[in-house]
């Protein structure tokens, strides 16, 4: 298969986010302002015109506000007839006179409402849509769709097949970039389309029983390296986001095309399939300009982006679909357990950094080749964590899927002065010297063998004062296993008789943000053939170890997760380390002394705790 | 001195931008300067433009078309 699929989505947002705040500067708020409505509709028309000129069909996601606007409704009907555009319904763009009068709130993000309001809003919006068009939509969406919301929609409107359901790594970083005032906190999901589970939108369904009934698509296709550290809203298939990042000079932004091309290149890792989506809210093309980018440049970038997609289409390299067409295609061509993979390279900063991203229904992880193959992100999807969000729940705004490892939020290898950060890596020691693979920069290669996804790293060189060696790391992800097998093999030694000590370790905690959570309640356990040692986390900096280890594990009840390291051979020592208040982490490890040509195999396993 | 408003374009603070913060600046027409509410930056339009140029230093591939993604 060779398929690169494109979804283009437009929404007639009668009161664009930003627009009222920016264009209305110095005026009293009035969301019914005539000039605002006219301009908003004009932007939608222009976006549609640009797509159609380039021969694309779009998915028109009607907003609640636009359902009260005859011209917007008429345009949607015409474009459906003439261009084959799909008429869908978004839960973005709720604000309008009718909405404010009924709900008496300025809230506008569907996942943050109380469950009672979510239901009522869904009913209102879907029924109004039906009243206007005479049918129910088959696609919907928002920046985030929580599981309870999706489940309700599917129960009430089972014809819905597709939804924009998250925005990749839009969380604490976006919040901070927006002066701590943009509450879209939903890190930790897949970057490409997936089938959400009924329990948690981020975590893909493992089988029909867990299937929420929709195909989820991300809001934009994001840069998998730049967004992991920087402000996500600068690096995506959203031309004006690229301008926001100031990633252009003299009206040229090759980065946008590099990004699209890199997404296309992901076909190599996903059985020939790749995906892109462009979804620019009208606020980004308003006449006042957007920050330092004038209107003309905003429009030019949209035209250029669309023209580039058209160029690819004309070469037979990309195919446009509406959201519902895509959902149908996805259902036929993908299975629940097939992983989504991306070997991603830096295309902006000129470094040689390379990351490997992996998602399946059991876990999401990221391997950093620039740190010798350290795991820098780990989300235990296998827990299928029930995490209600919105008013009246424990998480009014925070919809992120919790991590065990997130090396940006909870430090990785490097910490200031004391303590440890979250990371999974290997330490090699010899006669009192120790080297962590985090300091060995390398590259990786992807391969596939039956049900195994294999990432093989180029050999790294380790130099002690009295010994040099080369070591190769291989990661194997077996479909459906909820495990990552890691092999560390010594392939060369300057002294073939030397023996080195390998320490495969994982330092972890749990959370969704930069700030520490209480670790009390976590149980750490190391089991050996002869004995088992266990401790309950209490910040006492304790350590335990067993010989002939069979398993070392942590049970984290706060996120209903059991994480363990399992030896792939006999004769390993297993250890655990509790942290302390200044280092609220735990460490699990397996160690063994090995010789040249020998290999240390361990397995990281994730399970639901209860 | 009357209240500040918006300038010709809605410039962000270049100093904050470089620490990944998007903060709109306001314009003081008496001094013809933009200023930031959050940090201490203040500057005329040409200085803002120059600093925005500088902010791009980290994008070493800003103008490079890339075809190899291995
Ligand atoms: Zn500032």
XYZ file of C-alpha atoms and ligand atoms in Angstrom:
681
model
C 0.000 0.000 0.000
C 1.087 3.560 -0.639
C -1.441 5.964 0.715
C -1.007 9.511 1.982
C -4.394 10.791 3.047
C -5.369 14.414 3.561
C -8.292 15.849 5.505
C -9.013 19.537 4.934
C -11.462 20.998 7.409
C -13.017 24.452 7.602
C -15.400 25.869 10.140
C -17.581 28.941 9.748
C -16.922 30.322 13.176
C -19.099 33.355 13.607
C -17.070 34.602 16.567
C -13.550 33.326 15.924
C -11.402 32.654 18.954
C -8.890 35.518 19.197
C -10.853 37.775 16.866
C -13.057 39.352 19.480
C -10.116 39.851 21.808
C -7.768 41.189 19.152
C -9.924 43.066 16.676
C -12.152 44.283 19.447
C -9.312 45.907 21.401
C -10.564 49.096 22.980
C -14.221 48.192 22.388
C -16.630 46.663 24.862
C -17.175 42.969 24.238
C -20.023 42.346 21.796
C -20.120 38.945 20.154
C -23.063 39.977 18.024
C -21.086 42.755 16.359
C -22.188 42.893 12.702
C -18.681 43.557 11.377
C -17.352 40.530 13.256
C -19.991 38.226 11.780
C -19.446 39.492 8.247
C -15.689 39.205 8.462
C -15.864 35.714 9.948
C -18.030 34.443 7.155
C -15.797 36.088 4.560
C -12.786 34.218 5.929
C -14.647 30.911 5.750
C -15.629 31.691 2.148
C -12.046 32.494 1.269
C -10.737 29.273 2.824
C -13.327 27.260 0.929
C -12.491 29.083 -2.293
C -8.769 28.351 -1.920
C -9.418 24.638 -1.339
C -11.841 24.390 -4.251
C -9.542 26.298 -6.606
C -6.967 23.632 -5.869
C -9.466 20.912 -6.637
C -9.978 19.688 -3.068
C -13.133 18.736 -1.273
C -13.366 19.778 2.343
C -15.185 18.838 5.482
C -17.253 21.820 6.544
C -17.666 21.632 10.277
C -20.657 23.793 11.066
C -20.429 25.574 14.381
C -23.490 26.046 16.572
C -23.374 29.774 15.874
C -23.260 29.221 12.104
C -26.441 27.116 12.234
C -28.309 30.331 12.999
C -26.778 32.074 9.998
C -28.718 31.525 6.794
C -25.857 32.440 4.529
C -23.477 29.981 6.189
C -26.057 27.205 5.939
C -26.747 28.020 2.297
C -23.040 27.996 1.456
C -22.566 24.596 3.085
C -25.448 23.145 1.093
C -24.138 24.609 -2.166
C -20.587 23.417 -1.591
C -21.796 19.958 -0.672
C -23.693 19.789 -3.964
C -21.040 21.353 -6.151
C -17.751 20.096 -4.663
C -18.726 17.046 -2.645
C -17.802 18.693 0.646
C -19.000 16.880 3.722
C -21.206 18.824 6.096
C -20.147 17.929 9.621
C -20.691 19.541 12.976
C -18.039 20.861 15.316
C -18.401 21.487 19.014
C -15.934 24.350 18.659
C -17.429 27.762 18.035
C -20.289 27.444 20.495
C -20.398 31.108 21.523
C -23.249 33.101 20.048
C -26.198 35.043 21.397
C -28.440 31.942 21.529
C -25.825 29.892 23.390
C -24.993 32.556 25.928
C -28.667 33.181 26.648
C -29.401 29.525 27.303
C -26.264 28.449 29.168
C -25.442 31.759 30.826
C -21.704 31.111 30.614
C -18.701 32.179 28.602
C -17.243 28.667 28.635
C -16.677 27.452 25.110
C -14.638 24.226 25.414
C -17.002 21.278 25.358
C -14.834 18.965 27.484
C -14.837 21.437 30.384
C -18.611 21.636 30.857
C -20.413 19.534 33.467
C -21.702 16.220 32.163
C -25.225 17.545 32.396
C -24.342 20.532 30.239
C -22.352 18.379 27.802
C -25.434 16.289 27.154
C -27.674 19.277 26.841
C -25.284 21.061 24.475
C -24.853 17.974 22.306
C -28.629 17.631 22.087
C -29.098 21.294 21.195
C -26.338 21.380 18.630
C -27.182 18.086 16.920
C -30.914 18.803 16.865
C -30.365 22.303 15.495
C -28.165 20.767 12.802
C -30.925 18.296 11.948
C -33.508 21.054 11.830
C -31.365 23.019 9.391
C -30.076 20.232 7.134
C -32.626 17.444 7.560
C -30.017 14.843 8.545
C -27.558 14.191 11.356
C -23.814 14.715 10.845
C -21.402 11.780 10.669
C -18.368 13.764 11.785
C -17.800 16.049 14.721
C -14.967 17.239 16.935
C -13.379 19.773 19.199
C -9.806 20.378 20.359
C -10.442 17.538 22.772
C -13.275 15.053 23.112
C -13.371 13.332 26.482
C -14.518 9.723 26.613
C -17.779 10.459 28.426
C -18.672 13.030 25.791
C -17.895 10.674 22.906
C -19.776 7.834 24.567
C -22.826 10.041 24.986
C -22.700 11.219 21.373
C -22.393 7.624 20.132
C -25.293 6.528 22.293
C -27.554 9.336 21.130
C -26.256 9.800 17.568
C -24.756 6.475 16.510
C -24.277 7.660 12.931
C -21.214 9.698 14.020
C -18.096 7.944 12.704
C -15.289 10.439 12.965
C -14.183 13.201 15.318
C -11.312 15.610 15.780
C -10.438 14.411 19.254
C -7.134 15.815 20.468
C -4.297 18.105 19.587
C -0.917 16.423 19.993
C 1.070 17.573 23.037
C -1.107 20.617 23.541
C -0.766 20.827 27.295
C 1.355 22.631 29.863
C 3.637 24.002 27.122
C 0.795 25.667 25.216
C -0.660 26.907 28.492
C 2.631 28.540 29.435
C 3.213 30.037 25.992
C -0.170 31.712 26.258
C 0.770 33.521 29.444
C -0.875 30.775 31.512
C -4.277 31.593 30.103
C -5.057 28.955 27.423
C -6.430 25.929 29.246
C -6.035 23.237 26.622
C -4.307 20.641 28.777
C -4.362 17.327 26.946
C -0.891 15.933 26.425
C -0.225 12.291 25.963
C -2.288 11.161 22.978
C -1.473 9.713 19.559
C -0.238 12.077 16.807
C -2.023 10.286 13.996
C -5.584 8.926 13.698
C -6.651 6.143 16.044
C -9.715 4.442 17.459
C -10.226 5.756 21.000
C -11.237 3.417 23.776
C -14.498 3.960 25.619
C -12.554 4.523 28.841
C -10.074 7.165 27.742
C -9.860 9.059 24.465
C -6.052 9.129 24.345
C -5.711 5.374 24.769
C -6.525 3.441 21.598
C -9.013 0.579 21.818
C -7.428 -2.885 21.923
C -10.531 -4.697 20.681
C -14.149 -4.280 19.624
C -15.299 -4.288 23.219
C -13.186 -1.228 24.052
C -14.055 0.542 20.780
C -15.704 3.941 21.307
C -17.218 3.686 17.847
C -15.424 6.629 16.286
C -12.227 7.115 14.357
C -10.394 9.990 16.008
C -8.201 12.376 14.078
C -5.757 14.808 15.637
C -6.197 18.534 15.321
C -3.357 19.225 12.848
C -0.304 17.146 12.043
C 2.364 18.266 14.481
C 6.164 18.197 14.394
C 7.048 15.212 16.582
C 10.320 16.713 17.729
C 9.727 20.461 17.898
C 6.392 20.077 19.715
C 7.777 17.781 22.392
C 9.842 20.589 23.808
C 8.699 23.858 22.276
C 5.326 25.528 21.966
C 3.206 23.051 20.008
C 1.294 25.805 18.298
C 4.296 26.824 16.225
C 5.011 23.553 14.497
C 2.166 21.952 12.604
C 0.364 21.704 9.276
C -1.254 25.030 9.968
C 0.512 27.656 7.856
C -0.275 30.463 10.268
C 1.143 28.437 13.179
C 4.402 28.357 11.249
C 4.219 32.135 10.983
C 3.468 32.298 14.691
C 6.752 30.479 15.269
C 8.483 33.036 13.001
C 9.675 30.117 10.883
C 9.823 32.148 7.677
C 11.887 34.734 5.934
C 10.884 37.046 3.090
C 7.567 35.273 2.683
C 9.172 31.823 2.347
C 8.526 28.944 4.759
C 10.116 25.749 3.439
C 9.595 24.266 6.902
C 5.866 23.852 6.208
C 6.634 21.738 3.143
C 9.378 19.813 4.932
C 6.871 18.978 7.636
C 4.288 17.725 5.136
C 6.980 15.689 3.366
C 8.205 14.177 6.611
C 4.653 13.071 7.400
C 4.525 11.498 3.955
C 7.766 9.665 4.710
C 6.075 7.930 7.658
C 4.555 5.524 5.107
C 7.761 3.527 5.577
C 6.861 2.705 9.157
C 3.137 2.113 8.830
C 2.600 -0.413 6.057
C 2.486 2.284 3.399
C 0.000 4.565 5.123
C 0.519 8.210 6.087
C -1.831 10.988 7.095
C -2.111 14.773 7.181
C -4.783 17.181 8.268
C -5.139 20.929 7.892
C -7.679 22.764 9.998
C -7.228 26.508 10.294
C -9.727 28.432 12.381
C -10.888 31.646 10.735
C -9.363 33.778 13.497
C -5.999 33.034 11.916
C -6.845 34.837 8.678
C -8.408 37.988 9.949
C -7.982 41.363 8.291
C -6.190 42.837 11.280
C -3.353 40.364 10.810
C -2.184 37.993 13.489
C 0.536 39.414 15.664
C 3.318 40.704 13.432
C 2.056 38.775 10.377
C -0.087 41.004 8.157
C -3.303 39.728 6.548
C -1.630 39.349 3.149
C 0.989 36.972 4.532
C -1.628 34.986 6.462
C -3.603 34.435 3.269
C -0.529 33.770 1.135
C 0.614 31.060 3.521
C -2.772 29.363 3.329
C -2.733 29.519 -0.471
C 0.813 28.163 -0.588
C 0.011 25.320 1.783
C -3.009 24.262 -0.219
C -1.111 24.633 -3.510
C 1.583 22.330 -2.184
C -0.981 19.668 -1.326
C -2.398 20.101 -4.853
C 1.068 19.604 -6.313
C 1.409 16.331 -4.394
C -2.068 15.278 -5.475
C -1.243 15.955 -9.126
C 1.781 13.687 -8.812
C -0.463 11.007 -7.320
C 1.225 11.300 -3.947
C -1.664 12.408 -1.776
C -5.388 11.774 -1.748
C -7.979 14.061 -0.199
C -10.896 12.598 1.691
C -13.640 14.019 3.828
C -13.597 13.025 7.498
C -16.285 10.386 7.078
C -14.652 8.934 3.966
C -11.440 8.699 5.941
C -13.124 6.968 8.893
C -14.588 4.381 6.519
C -11.178 3.841 4.928
C -9.507 3.533 8.310
C -11.997 0.938 9.553
C -11.358 -1.247 6.511
C -7.583 -0.885 6.426
C -6.441 -0.806 10.040
C -6.656 -3.279 12.891
C -6.948 -2.463 16.576
C -3.491 -3.634 17.582
C -1.435 -2.410 14.622
C 0.995 0.137 16.047
C 1.551 3.633 14.709
C 5.253 4.395 14.349
C 7.349 7.384 13.431
C 11.090 7.587 13.100
C 11.268 11.366 13.165
C 14.192 13.632 12.495
C 14.838 17.248 13.271
C 13.938 19.293 10.187
C 14.200 22.741 11.711
C 17.060 23.311 14.117
C 19.848 21.725 12.101
C 20.690 19.157 14.753
C 20.977 15.507 13.872
C 18.462 14.534 16.530
C 16.229 11.603 15.822
C 13.279 10.298 17.838
C 11.278 7.112 17.482
C 7.634 7.412 18.479
C 5.501 4.355 19.069
C 1.798 4.044 19.904
C -0.445 1.024 20.323
C -3.438 0.274 22.569
C -1.103 -0.558 25.477
C 1.478 2.176 25.505
C 2.939 5.290 23.971
C 6.649 5.837 24.112
C 9.470 7.850 22.616
C 13.032 6.625 22.133
C 15.661 9.354 21.887
C 18.560 8.321 19.672
C 20.408 11.443 20.726
C 20.543 9.971 24.237
C 21.679 6.515 23.236
C 18.148 5.176 22.921
C 16.778 6.382 26.239
C 13.015 6.258 26.716
C 12.026 9.872 27.289
C 8.240 9.454 27.311
C 6.087 6.569 28.519
C 2.305 6.465 28.886
C 0.639 3.320 30.195
C -2.414 3.121 27.914
C -2.950 -0.447 29.063
C -4.499 0.965 32.255
C -7.273 2.503 30.124
C -7.489 5.056 32.838
C -10.943 6.441 33.500
C -10.309 10.136 33.846
C -13.488 12.203 33.702
C -12.906 15.872 32.927
C -14.966 19.017 33.198
C -16.818 20.884 35.904
C -17.920 18.551 38.700
C -15.033 16.096 38.226
C -11.605 15.928 39.860
C -10.054 17.250 36.649
C -11.890 20.337 35.496
C -9.289 21.231 32.846
C -6.527 18.622 32.980
C -7.349 16.020 30.345
C -3.785 14.758 29.760
C -3.026 11.045 29.854
C -0.579 10.530 32.761
C 3.028 9.589 32.130
C 5.473 7.363 33.957
C 8.342 9.006 32.118
C 8.402 12.521 30.651
C 11.946 13.759 30.515
C 11.037 17.401 29.824
C 8.560 17.807 32.667
C 10.356 15.673 35.249
C 13.953 15.932 34.122
C 15.722 13.175 32.283
C 19.390 12.394 32.614
C 20.351 15.919 33.604
C 19.248 17.323 36.934
C 20.500 20.309 38.886
C 22.855 19.333 41.666
C 20.739 16.620 43.303
C 18.159 13.973 42.617
C 17.159 12.065 39.525
C 14.869 12.577 36.550
C 12.524 10.283 34.646
C 14.281 8.208 32.009
C 14.936 4.612 31.037
C 18.500 3.914 30.016
C 21.564 1.749 30.640
C 24.649 2.353 32.768
C 27.838 0.513 31.885
C 30.582 0.271 34.502
C 34.100 -1.061 34.595
C 36.634 -0.877 37.406
C 35.015 1.995 39.224
C 34.093 4.052 36.138
C 30.530 4.398 34.929
C 29.026 5.631 31.633
C 25.329 6.231 30.978
C 24.130 5.630 27.415
C 22.257 8.948 27.678
C 25.581 10.558 26.716
C 26.076 8.407 23.596
C 24.588 10.043 20.531
C 23.492 7.632 17.832
C 20.900 6.899 15.116
C 18.298 4.206 14.706
C 16.889 2.069 11.914
C 13.402 0.675 11.687
C 12.510 -2.806 10.554
C 9.510 -5.073 10.720
C 9.481 -8.812 11.134
C 6.052 -10.406 11.346
C 4.378 -8.967 14.419
C 7.600 -7.349 15.631
C 8.481 -3.711 15.167
C 12.240 -3.478 15.583
C 14.350 -0.421 16.217
C 18.068 -1.106 15.883
C 20.495 1.549 17.021
C 23.865 2.134 15.436
C 26.636 0.866 17.744
C 27.771 3.313 20.409
C 31.337 3.527 21.633
C 32.127 3.607 25.321
C 35.553 4.581 26.484
C 36.918 3.846 29.962
C 40.486 4.771 30.881
C 41.494 1.155 30.431
C 38.897 -0.281 28.059
C 36.990 0.569 24.901
C 33.865 -1.221 23.779
C 31.070 -1.051 21.247
C 27.509 -1.777 22.203
C 24.365 -2.247 20.102
C 20.861 -1.634 21.434
C 17.770 -3.186 19.881
C 14.168 -2.494 20.834
C 11.461 -4.983 19.907
C 7.788 -4.116 20.182
C 5.676 -7.217 19.642
C 2.150 -6.379 18.535
C -0.407 -6.935 21.282
C 2.181 -7.703 23.991
C 2.188 -4.523 26.114
C 5.944 -5.049 26.351
C 9.158 -3.556 25.067
C 12.043 -5.977 24.771
C 15.461 -4.354 25.036
C 18.695 -6.012 24.020
C 22.140 -4.590 24.842
C 24.884 -6.465 23.090
C 28.616 -5.907 23.325
C 30.053 -6.412 19.865
C 33.625 -5.318 20.380
C 36.065 -4.839 23.264
C 39.644 -3.613 23.279
C 40.391 -6.275 25.888
C 38.386 -9.362 24.891
C 38.795 -10.863 28.357
C 37.326 -7.915 30.222
C 33.974 -8.120 31.982
C 31.689 -5.118 32.318
C 28.722 -4.473 34.527
C 25.452 -3.484 32.840
C 22.649 -1.780 34.739
C 19.351 -1.552 32.856
C 17.274 0.940 34.807
C 14.152 2.985 34.725
C 13.555 6.060 36.854
C 9.922 7.072 36.895
C 7.105 8.830 38.717
C 3.599 9.726 37.582
C 1.775 12.893 36.609
C 0.508 15.112 33.835
C 2.436 18.322 34.452
C 5.851 19.621 35.514
C 4.958 19.555 39.169
C 5.494 16.576 41.501
C 2.606 14.459 42.766
C 2.489 12.587 46.066
C 4.291 9.267 45.667
C 2.848 7.698 48.835
C 0.808 4.634 48.029
C 3.214 3.345 45.393
C 4.495 -0.166 46.083
C 7.972 -1.191 44.951
C 8.881 -4.848 44.772
C 11.795 -6.942 43.656
C 11.286 -10.641 43.344
C 13.986 -13.282 43.070
C 14.042 -17.037 42.974
C 14.813 -17.165 46.691
C 13.097 -14.121 48.137
C 10.899 -11.087 47.487
C 11.450 -7.649 48.954
C 8.851 -4.947 49.008
C 8.414 -1.431 50.272
C 5.707 1.142 50.383
C 6.820 4.552 49.133
C 7.461 6.999 51.923
C 10.329 9.250 50.702
C 12.855 7.402 52.866
C 15.550 6.918 50.229
C 15.577 3.147 50.814
C 17.068 0.531 48.528
C 16.503 -3.200 48.187
C 17.961 -5.858 45.962
C 17.655 -9.570 45.261
C 19.864 -11.987 43.381
C 18.498 -14.275 40.662
C 15.791 -11.738 39.965
C 12.573 -12.813 38.310
C 10.952 -9.383 38.267
C 11.235 -5.857 39.638
C 8.070 -3.807 39.652
C 6.208 -0.738 40.799
C 2.483 -0.541 41.340
C 1.200 3.011 40.975
C -2.419 2.971 42.151
C -2.893 6.661 41.347
C -2.806 5.737 37.643
C -3.886 2.122 38.051
C -0.621 0.922 36.539
C 1.841 -1.849 37.203
C 5.215 -1.405 35.496
C 7.859 -4.088 35.631
C 11.278 -5.054 34.313
C 11.663 -8.745 33.619
C 15.017 -10.453 33.004
C 15.436 -12.254 29.695
C 17.963 -14.648 31.207
C 19.016 -16.016 34.588
C 21.608 -14.656 36.979
C 20.574 -11.011 37.045
C 20.396 -8.944 40.163
C 17.211 -6.938 40.608
C 17.032 -3.756 42.638
C 14.684 -0.964 43.553
C 15.248 2.491 44.905
C 12.784 4.709 46.666
C 13.323 8.417 46.222
C 13.128 11.261 48.688
C 11.316 14.575 48.826
C 13.894 16.372 46.650
C 13.820 13.473 44.194
C 10.236 12.199 44.071
C 11.013 9.267 41.801
C 11.472 5.533 42.022
C 14.034 3.440 40.194
C 13.771 -0.162 39.074
C 16.793 -1.967 37.697
C 18.302 -5.228 36.533
C 22.049 -5.748 36.467
C 24.497 -8.342 35.228
C 28.197 -8.640 34.498
C 28.856 -9.721 30.925
C 31.725 -10.339 28.511
C 32.415 -9.576 24.881
C 29.753 -10.820 22.405
C 27.296 -11.327 25.238
C 23.890 -9.740 25.425
C 21.663 -8.421 28.212
C 17.984 -8.856 27.439
C 15.287 -7.301 29.580
C 11.641 -6.605 29.077
C 9.597 -3.603 30.149
C 6.023 -4.629 30.807
C 2.981 -2.469 31.449
C -0.225 -3.772 33.015
C -3.428 -2.473 34.459
C -2.925 -2.668 38.218
C -6.314 -3.957 39.301
C -0.031 60.626 29.450
C -3.115 58.764 28.172
C -3.603 55.010 28.028
C -1.615 52.781 25.697
C -3.181 51.076 22.700
C -2.199 48.805 19.859
C 0.398 49.716 17.275
C 0.335 49.284 13.511
C 0.788 45.536 13.914
C 0.152 43.469 17.003
C 3.787 42.799 17.874
C 4.730 40.228 20.494
C 7.462 40.898 22.979
C 10.706 39.614 21.379
C 12.299 38.975 24.738
C 9.360 36.844 25.886
C 9.123 35.137 22.486
C 12.655 33.894 22.946
C 11.571 32.182 26.153
C 8.537 30.645 24.401
C 6.012 33.152 25.655
C 3.606 34.891 23.304
C 2.864 38.201 24.960
C 1.179 41.000 23.027
C 2.864 44.342 23.451
C 1.113 47.638 23.867
C 2.081 50.888 22.184
C 2.900 54.114 23.917
C 2.259 56.854 21.373
C 4.068 59.506 23.400
C 7.395 57.673 23.297
C 6.551 55.779 20.064
C 7.565 52.611 21.832
C 6.158 49.154 22.273
C 6.386 47.697 25.745
C 5.751 44.383 27.465
C 3.453 44.044 30.456
C 5.204 40.937 31.714
C 8.916 41.589 31.312
C 10.952 44.771 31.126
C 11.283 44.994 27.338
C 10.528 48.264 25.637
C 11.558 49.287 22.125
C 10.719 51.076 18.907
C 9.374 49.176 15.890
C 12.737 48.851 14.126
C 14.266 47.328 17.230
C 11.393 44.873 17.561
C 11.886 43.837 13.938
C 15.614 43.380 14.454
C 15.061 41.251 17.536
C 12.417 39.157 15.774
C 15.067 38.453 13.164
C 17.465 37.453 15.917
C 14.887 35.142 17.506
C 15.197 32.939 14.434
C 18.787 32.037 15.311
C 17.746 28.607 16.541
C 16.159 27.664 13.204
C 19.329 26.667 11.389
C 17.257 25.040 8.618
C 14.918 28.018 8.262
C 15.445 28.234 4.512
C 16.447 24.681 3.735
C 14.254 22.359 1.737
C 14.732 18.855 3.112
C 14.120 15.726 1.079
C 15.802 13.011 3.107
C 14.070 11.978 6.296
C 16.101 8.899 7.203
Zn 8.225 40.477 27.572
